[in-house]
Structures are given as structure tokens and as C-alpha cells.
Tab-separated table of C-alpha atoms and ligand atoms in Angstrom:
chain	number	residue	atom	x	y	z
G	1	MET	CA	-37.156	-3.329	-39.925
G	2	LYS	CA	-33.660	-2.372	-40.579
G	3	THR	CA	-32.186	1.199	-40.057
G	4	LYS	CA	-29.240	2.372	-42.027
G	5	VAL	CA	-27.511	5.822	-41.023
G	6	MET	CA	-25.310	7.181	-43.471
G	7	SER	CA	-25.094	10.940	-45.462
G	8	LYS	CA	-28.304	11.919	-47.051
G	9	ASP	CA	-26.373	11.933	-50.537
G	10	ALA	CA	-25.206	8.364	-50.125
G	11	ALA	CA	-28.982	7.592	-49.061
G	12	ASN	CA	-30.258	9.153	-52.158
G	13	ILE	CA	-27.942	7.156	-54.320
G	14	GLU	CA	-28.728	3.709	-52.783
G	15	VAL	CA	-32.286	3.934	-52.801
G	16	ALA	CA	-32.252	5.259	-56.265
G	17	ASP	CA	-30.033	2.203	-57.337
G	18	ILE	CA	-32.562	-0.241	-55.626
G	19	ILE	CA	-35.345	1.270	-57.504
G	20	ILE	CA	-33.463	1.169	-60.812
G	21	GLY	CA	-32.110	-2.297	-60.018
G	22	LEU	CA	-35.982	-3.425	-59.694
G	23	ILE	CA	-36.951	-1.496	-63.186
G	24	ASN	CA	-34.188	-3.328	-64.882
G	25	GLU	CA	-34.872	-6.744	-63.696
G	26	LYS	CA	-38.979	-6.093	-64.075
G	27	SER	CA	-39.373	-3.124	-66.698
G	28	ASP	CA	-43.446	-3.148	-65.825
G	29	CYS	CA	-42.612	-2.631	-61.946
G	30	VAL	CA	-44.933	-0.768	-59.986
G	31	LEU	CA	-43.762	2.215	-57.427
G	32	GLY	CA	-44.983	3.545	-54.672
G	33	LEU	CA	-44.361	7.436	-54.647
G	34	ALA	CA	-44.520	9.929	-52.137
G	35	THR	CA	-43.981	13.747	-52.143
G	36	GLY	CA	-42.542	16.257	-49.491
G	37	SER	CA	-38.787	17.274	-49.657
G	38	THR	CA	-37.387	14.142	-48.429
G	39	PRO	CA	-37.432	12.240	-51.881
G	40	LEU	CA	-36.385	14.776	-54.023
G	41	GLY	CA	-32.682	13.422	-53.841
G	42	VAL	CA	-33.872	10.512	-55.185
G	43	TYR	CA	-36.031	11.601	-57.872
G	44	LYS	CA	-33.161	13.782	-59.209
G	45	ASN	CA	-30.949	10.529	-59.262
G	46	LEU	CA	-33.946	8.913	-61.098
G	47	VAL	CA	-33.757	11.792	-63.672
G	48	ASP	CA	-30.395	11.892	-63.981
G	49	ALA	CA	-30.129	7.544	-64.673
G	50	SER	CA	-33.099	7.904	-67.288
G	51	LYS	CA	-31.071	10.808	-68.921
G	52	THR	CA	-27.688	8.764	-69.110
G	53	GLY	CA	-29.758	5.581	-70.427
G	54	LYS	CA	-29.085	3.775	-67.266
G	55	VAL	CA	-32.790	2.871	-66.742
G	56	SER	CA	-36.093	3.466	-68.882
G	57	PHE	CA	-39.354	3.888	-67.297
G	58	LYS	CA	-41.305	3.315	-70.475
G	59	ASN	CA	-43.113	0.153	-69.179
G	60	VAL	CA	-43.154	1.536	-65.280
G	61	LYS	CA	-46.227	2.198	-63.412
G	62	THR	CA	-46.410	4.526	-60.417
G	63	PHE	CA	-48.880	5.191	-57.611
G	64	ASN	CA	-48.671	8.393	-55.244
G	65	LEU	CA	-49.888	8.118	-51.844
G	66	ASP	CA	-51.659	11.356	-51.610
G	67	GLU	CA	-53.197	14.622	-52.800
G	68	TYR	CA	-54.634	17.959	-51.118
G	69	LEU	CA	-58.590	17.902	-51.401
G	70	GLY	CA	-59.547	20.658	-53.523
G	71	LEU	CA	-56.373	21.401	-55.364
G	72	GLU	CA	-56.487	20.810	-59.280
G	73	GLY	CA	-53.263	18.707	-60.529
G	74	THR	CA	-52.120	22.035	-62.281
G	75	ASP	CA	-52.146	23.688	-59.025
G	76	LYS	CA	-48.492	24.590	-58.187
G	77	HIS	CA	-49.311	23.312	-54.601
G	78	SER	CA	-50.870	19.804	-55.798
G	79	TYR	CA	-48.905	16.728	-55.366
G	80	ARG	CA	-49.645	15.805	-59.447
G	81	TYR	CA	-48.121	19.171	-60.063
G	82	PHE	CA	-45.041	18.201	-57.877
G	83	MET	CA	-44.627	15.054	-59.432
G	84	ASN	CA	-44.742	16.004	-62.993
G	85	HIS	CA	-42.118	18.786	-61.903
G	86	ASN	CA	-39.807	16.889	-60.155
G	87	LEU	CA	-40.284	13.269	-61.775
G	88	PHE	CA	-42.662	12.387	-64.224
G	89	ASP	CA	-41.982	15.541	-67.014
G	90	SER	CA	-38.239	14.652	-67.002
G	91	ILE	CA	-38.000	10.847	-67.425
G	92	ASP	CA	-39.505	8.785	-70.659
G	93	ILE	CA	-42.592	7.346	-68.379
G	94	ASP	CA	-46.015	7.174	-69.966
G	95	LYS	CA	-47.913	9.838	-67.802
G	96	ASN	CA	-51.271	7.411	-68.325
G	97	ASN	CA	-49.144	4.856	-66.095
G	98	THR	CA	-48.471	7.454	-63.678
G	99	HIS	CA	-51.550	7.858	-60.709
G	100	VAL	CA	-52.024	10.424	-58.380
G	101	PRO	CA	-55.186	10.369	-56.084
G	102	SER	CA	-57.594	13.126	-57.503
G	103	GLY	CA	-58.749	15.918	-55.048
G	104	VAL	CA	-61.202	17.309	-57.300
G	105	GLY	CA	-64.207	16.119	-59.351
G	106	ASP	CA	-65.408	12.482	-58.449
G	107	TYR	CA	-62.920	12.262	-56.090
G	108	GLN	CA	-64.780	9.894	-53.969
G	109	GLY	CA	-65.145	7.452	-57.173
G	110	HIS	CA	-61.661	7.907	-57.526
G	111	ILE	CA	-60.926	6.939	-53.907
G	112	ASN	CA	-63.141	3.797	-54.237
G	113	LYS	CA	-61.276	2.713	-57.234
G	114	TYR	CA	-57.420	3.290	-55.912
G	115	ASP	CA	-56.730	0.207	-54.210
G	116	ASP	CA	-58.433	-2.055	-56.683
G	117	HIS	CA	-56.453	-0.068	-59.550
G	118	ILE	CA	-52.970	-0.574	-57.479
G	119	LYS	CA	-53.951	-4.519	-57.133
G	120	GLU	CA	-55.023	-4.701	-60.813
G	121	SER	CA	-51.776	-3.314	-61.975
G	122	GLY	CA	-49.753	-6.049	-59.867
G	123	GLY	CA	-49.481	-4.417	-56.485
G	124	ILE	CA	-46.786	-2.430	-55.382
G	125	ASP	CA	-43.246	-3.616	-55.510
G	126	ILE	CA	-41.364	-0.602	-53.966
G	127	GLN	CA	-43.219	1.691	-51.600
G	128	ILE	CA	-41.108	5.215	-50.879
G	129	LEU	CA	-42.139	6.955	-47.768
G	130	GLY	CA	-41.168	10.018	-45.700
G	131	ILE	CA	-42.734	10.764	-42.425
G	132	GLY	CA	-44.450	13.416	-40.809
G	133	THR	CA	-43.166	14.752	-37.147
G	134	ASP	CA	-46.137	13.533	-35.505
G	135	GLY	CA	-45.516	9.991	-37.213
G	136	HIS	CA	-47.872	10.455	-39.943
G	137	ILE	CA	-47.162	8.448	-43.481
G	138	ALA	CA	-48.867	9.467	-46.199
G	139	PHE	CA	-51.559	11.790	-44.677
G	140	ASN	CA	-52.351	9.259	-42.188
G	141	GLU	CA	-52.510	11.033	-39.043
G	142	PRO	CA	-52.710	9.852	-35.753
G	143	GLY	CA	-55.688	7.638	-34.779
G	144	THR	CA	-56.119	6.412	-38.501
G	145	PRO	CA	-57.276	2.716	-38.168
G	146	PHE	CA	-54.574	0.263	-39.130
G	147	ASP	CA	-57.256	-1.418	-41.805
G	148	SER	CA	-57.675	1.807	-43.688
G	149	LEU	CA	-57.672	1.871	-47.367
G	150	THR	CA	-57.900	5.062	-49.690
G	151	HIS	CA	-59.945	7.808	-47.927
G	152	VAL	CA	-60.334	11.308	-47.263
G	153	ALA	CA	-58.250	12.274	-44.170
G	154	ASP	CA	-58.299	15.526	-41.950
G	155	LEU	CA	-54.725	17.118	-41.586
G	156	ALA	CA	-53.442	17.599	-38.164
G	157	GLU	CA	-52.567	20.974	-37.015
G	158	SER	CA	-48.951	20.169	-36.886
G	159	THR	CA	-48.949	18.572	-40.351
G	160	ILE	CA	-50.961	22.305	-41.451
G	161	ARG	CA	-48.195	24.012	-39.974
G	162	ASP	CA	-45.041	22.025	-41.218
G	163	ASN	CA	-46.425	22.082	-44.470
G	164	ALA	CA	-47.204	25.715	-44.546
G	165	ARG	CA	-43.713	26.385	-45.516
G	166	PHE	CA	-44.767	25.598	-49.343
G	167	PHE	CA	-47.719	27.763	-49.606
G	168	SER	CA	-47.502	31.712	-49.021
G	169	SER	CA	-49.800	31.818	-45.960
G	170	ILE	CA	-50.917	29.078	-43.496
G	171	ASP	CA	-54.343	29.806	-44.263
G	172	GLU	CA	-54.108	28.527	-47.829
G	173	VAL	CA	-53.033	25.074	-46.913
G	174	PRO	CA	-55.735	22.414	-47.267
G	175	THR	CA	-57.068	20.939	-44.132
G	176	LYS	CA	-58.014	17.805	-45.840
G	177	ALA	CA	-56.395	15.233	-48.524
G	178	VAL	CA	-57.036	12.032	-50.317
G	179	THR	CA	-54.455	9.288	-49.079
G	180	MET	CA	-53.618	6.000	-49.360
G	181	GLY	CA	-54.467	4.107	-45.858
G	182	LEU	CA	-52.332	2.155	-43.690
G	183	LYS	CA	-53.589	-1.106	-45.069
G	184	SER	CA	-52.472	0.208	-48.669
G	185	ILE	CA	-49.104	0.860	-47.592
G	186	MET	CA	-48.753	-2.129	-45.899
G	187	ASN	CA	-49.682	-4.385	-49.153
G	188	ALA	CA	-46.402	-3.090	-50.594
G	189	ARG	CA	-43.858	-5.668	-51.372
G	190	LYS	CA	-41.311	-3.807	-49.788
G	191	ILE	CA	-41.273	-0.643	-48.072
G	192	ILE	CA	-38.326	2.354	-47.946
G	193	LEU	CA	-38.896	5.048	-45.543
G	194	LEU	CA	-36.231	8.020	-45.781
G	195	ALA	CA	-35.816	10.806	-43.163
G	196	PHE	CA	-33.096	13.519	-43.110
G	197	GLY	CA	-32.601	16.595	-40.370
G	198	ASP	CA	-33.048	16.653	-36.689
G	199	ASN	CA	-36.554	17.493	-37.128
G	200	LYS	CA	-37.170	13.857	-38.127
G	201	LYS	CA	-34.790	12.554	-35.012
G	202	GLU	CA	-37.869	12.415	-32.328
G	203	ALA	CA	-40.186	10.728	-34.612
G	204	ILE	CA	-37.248	7.966	-36.121
G	205	THR	CA	-36.888	7.383	-32.457
G	206	ARG	CA	-40.414	6.665	-31.528
G	207	LEU	CA	-40.534	4.358	-34.599
G	208	THR	CA	-37.465	2.428	-33.699
G	209	LYS	CA	-38.512	1.932	-30.076
G	210	GLY	CA	-40.799	-0.746	-31.383
G	211	THR	CA	-44.313	-0.052	-29.942
G	212	VAL	CA	-46.939	-0.446	-32.243
G	213	SER	CA	-49.787	1.973	-31.645
G	214	VAL	CA	-52.521	3.848	-33.747
G	215	ASP	CA	-51.538	7.023	-32.054
G	216	PHE	CA	-48.072	6.622	-34.261
G	217	PRO	CA	-49.109	5.809	-37.664
G	218	ALA	CA	-45.447	4.995	-38.988
G	219	SER	CA	-45.302	2.211	-36.002
G	220	ILE	CA	-47.790	0.140	-38.331
G	221	LEU	CA	-44.403	-0.568	-40.889
G	222	ILE	CA	-43.125	-2.691	-37.640
G	223	ASN	CA	-45.157	-5.504	-38.526
G	224	HIS	CA	-44.001	-5.572	-42.383
G	225	PRO	CA	-41.370	-8.013	-43.518
G	226	ASP	CA	-39.678	-5.905	-45.634
G	227	VAL	CA	-39.028	-2.232	-44.305
G	228	THR	CA	-35.785	-0.283	-44.390
G	229	ILE	CA	-35.112	3.010	-42.913
G	230	TYR	CA	-32.641	5.205	-44.287
G	231	VAL	CA	-31.716	8.479	-41.983
G	232	ASP	CA	-29.171	10.591	-41.684
G	233	GLU	CA	-26.877	11.280	-38.601
G	234	GLU	CA	-29.433	14.284	-37.689
G	235	ALA	CA	-32.471	12.163	-37.687
G	236	ALA	CA	-30.410	8.905	-36.445
G	237	PRO	CA	-32.685	7.633	-33.588
G	238	ASN	CA	-31.356	8.114	-30.047
G	239	LYS	CA	-29.968	5.123	-28.361
X	1	GLP	C1	-46.573	15.376	-46.221
X	1	GLP	C2	-46.880	14.252	-47.150
X	1	GLP	C3	-46.078	13.092	-46.647
X	1	GLP	C4	-44.866	13.469	-46.193
X	1	GLP	C5	-44.704	14.422	-45.121
X	1	GLP	C6	-43.093	14.886	-44.890
X	1	GLP	O1	-47.189	15.613	-45.124
X	1	GLP	N1	-48.147	13.836	-47.264
X	1	GLP	O2	-46.250	12.079	-47.590
X	1	GLP	O3	-43.873	12.296	-45.805
X	1	GLP	O4	-45.225	15.610	-45.484
X	1	GLP	O5	-42.552	15.898	-45.804
X	1	GLP	P1	-40.988	16.107	-45.620
X	1	GLP	O6	-40.421	15.022	-46.590
X	1	GLP	O7	-41.225	17.501	-46.719
X	1	GLP	O8	-40.866	16.471	-44.437
């Protein structure tokens, strides 16, 4: 696991450039995408690169990490809406190639197929991740088994509190979500985790200390051969 400390802007440029480089080399690559405020700068750079013809997403396939249970993709708080709004609607991607777990209807049927669908598409080349203050990745909260595949998860109290800022009241935050599991994430060939701001410092410090434990889900990444963590000064680990 490599940790790179730089400004948020520099990290957003470097990570977007890695993704653009991959697409230009392998036009039908598979991207694993995340929501939350953290990857927004990278997505903005990808939109700019698409608009200026630096890259084409025409054959790119994407799989998102998670979705709130019970929210339709048209709901402003859903992660499908977030992805359309912040990335897919502004690039030349085929929407049929964009996958976000379904949180409604036959979501269980969708869950059962999600990991196979990723595999059949060639597997994730680069997985983008953020991190929760409790060390969750996607919606894999502390205690999630390391061999978990896509499943329904209960959100931790702290996650509901952290994510309430996107809703008009905390009571509106769904308490469950569909999420790729920790094993699903570990199957990616390359993983890039981004963390910015002092509220992520504690989690990043714990992650880079190197103890692997189900109590701190992100620590599974220590066992992956190709993980780079991009942090700004505020989120940089305590020595
Ligand atoms: C949510 C998402 C995670 C994300 C986390 C951090 O819980 N399910 O994938 O990493 O939020 O969000 P933010 O980037 O807004 O800090």
C-alpha cells in the first residue's frame, strides 16, 4: 500500500490522468466508481477531459459500489442520480454500460448477479474508493466479513450521521444499503483510495498503521497488491 500526500487539486488531476491513461490504452476497460463528496473533483476532471476530446468513454463499463435501499434511481438522494448528475450525463458513455446496484424492486435478484456481472465484463481494472470515518469502504461497516460479496448492509449510526448532510433531516437517511462486499472490492486489479480533510485523518492514520482487522473494514486493503492512497495534508496520517 502506497500513500501519496499532495494537495486535493493535484490528487484529483493525478487520479483522473491515471483513469484517462487506462481508457486510452484499453477503451473497453471496467471502472469501479464511488459516490460521496470525495471523488467529485476526479469526476469533474473526467468530464473536462471528455469535453475537450482527451478521452472517450464510448466503450467504457462502470460498476458502482453501492446504493441506498428503497431509493429509486430518480430520487435526488440515490447514488444512481448522483452518478448521472456528476458524471454520466456529461460524458459520452453508453448508459447501458453503467451499473449501480438497484435498491428497489427485485434488488435481491440484482444483488445475486452483481459480482458475476462484474466478472463477465472482464473484472474491475481500477476501483475508486473513499473512506468513512469509521473505516467503512462502500457500505461495508465494521464487522463485515472479509469474504463478503454484494449484499444488503445496515448502516452504522456514525455513517447515518455523516451522510445526513446530504438529506434535509437525519430521519430521511436510509438505514440500509446494497453494497459490493469487501471481497468484491478486493477483486479489482488496482485500487485508488482518496481521502481529504481533517475528519479523515484518524481513519487514514489507522489504515496506514497496518493492522488488519474486521473492526476496521478498510484494513483489508493492506492485503491487496496494488493500492494507492491519495491524501491531502489535512488527512495525512499521524507519524
Ligand atoms: C458513503 C459511501 C462511501 C464513501 C463515504 C465517504 O458512506 N457509501 O462509498 O466513501 O460515504 O463519503 P465522503 O466522500 O462524502 O466523505
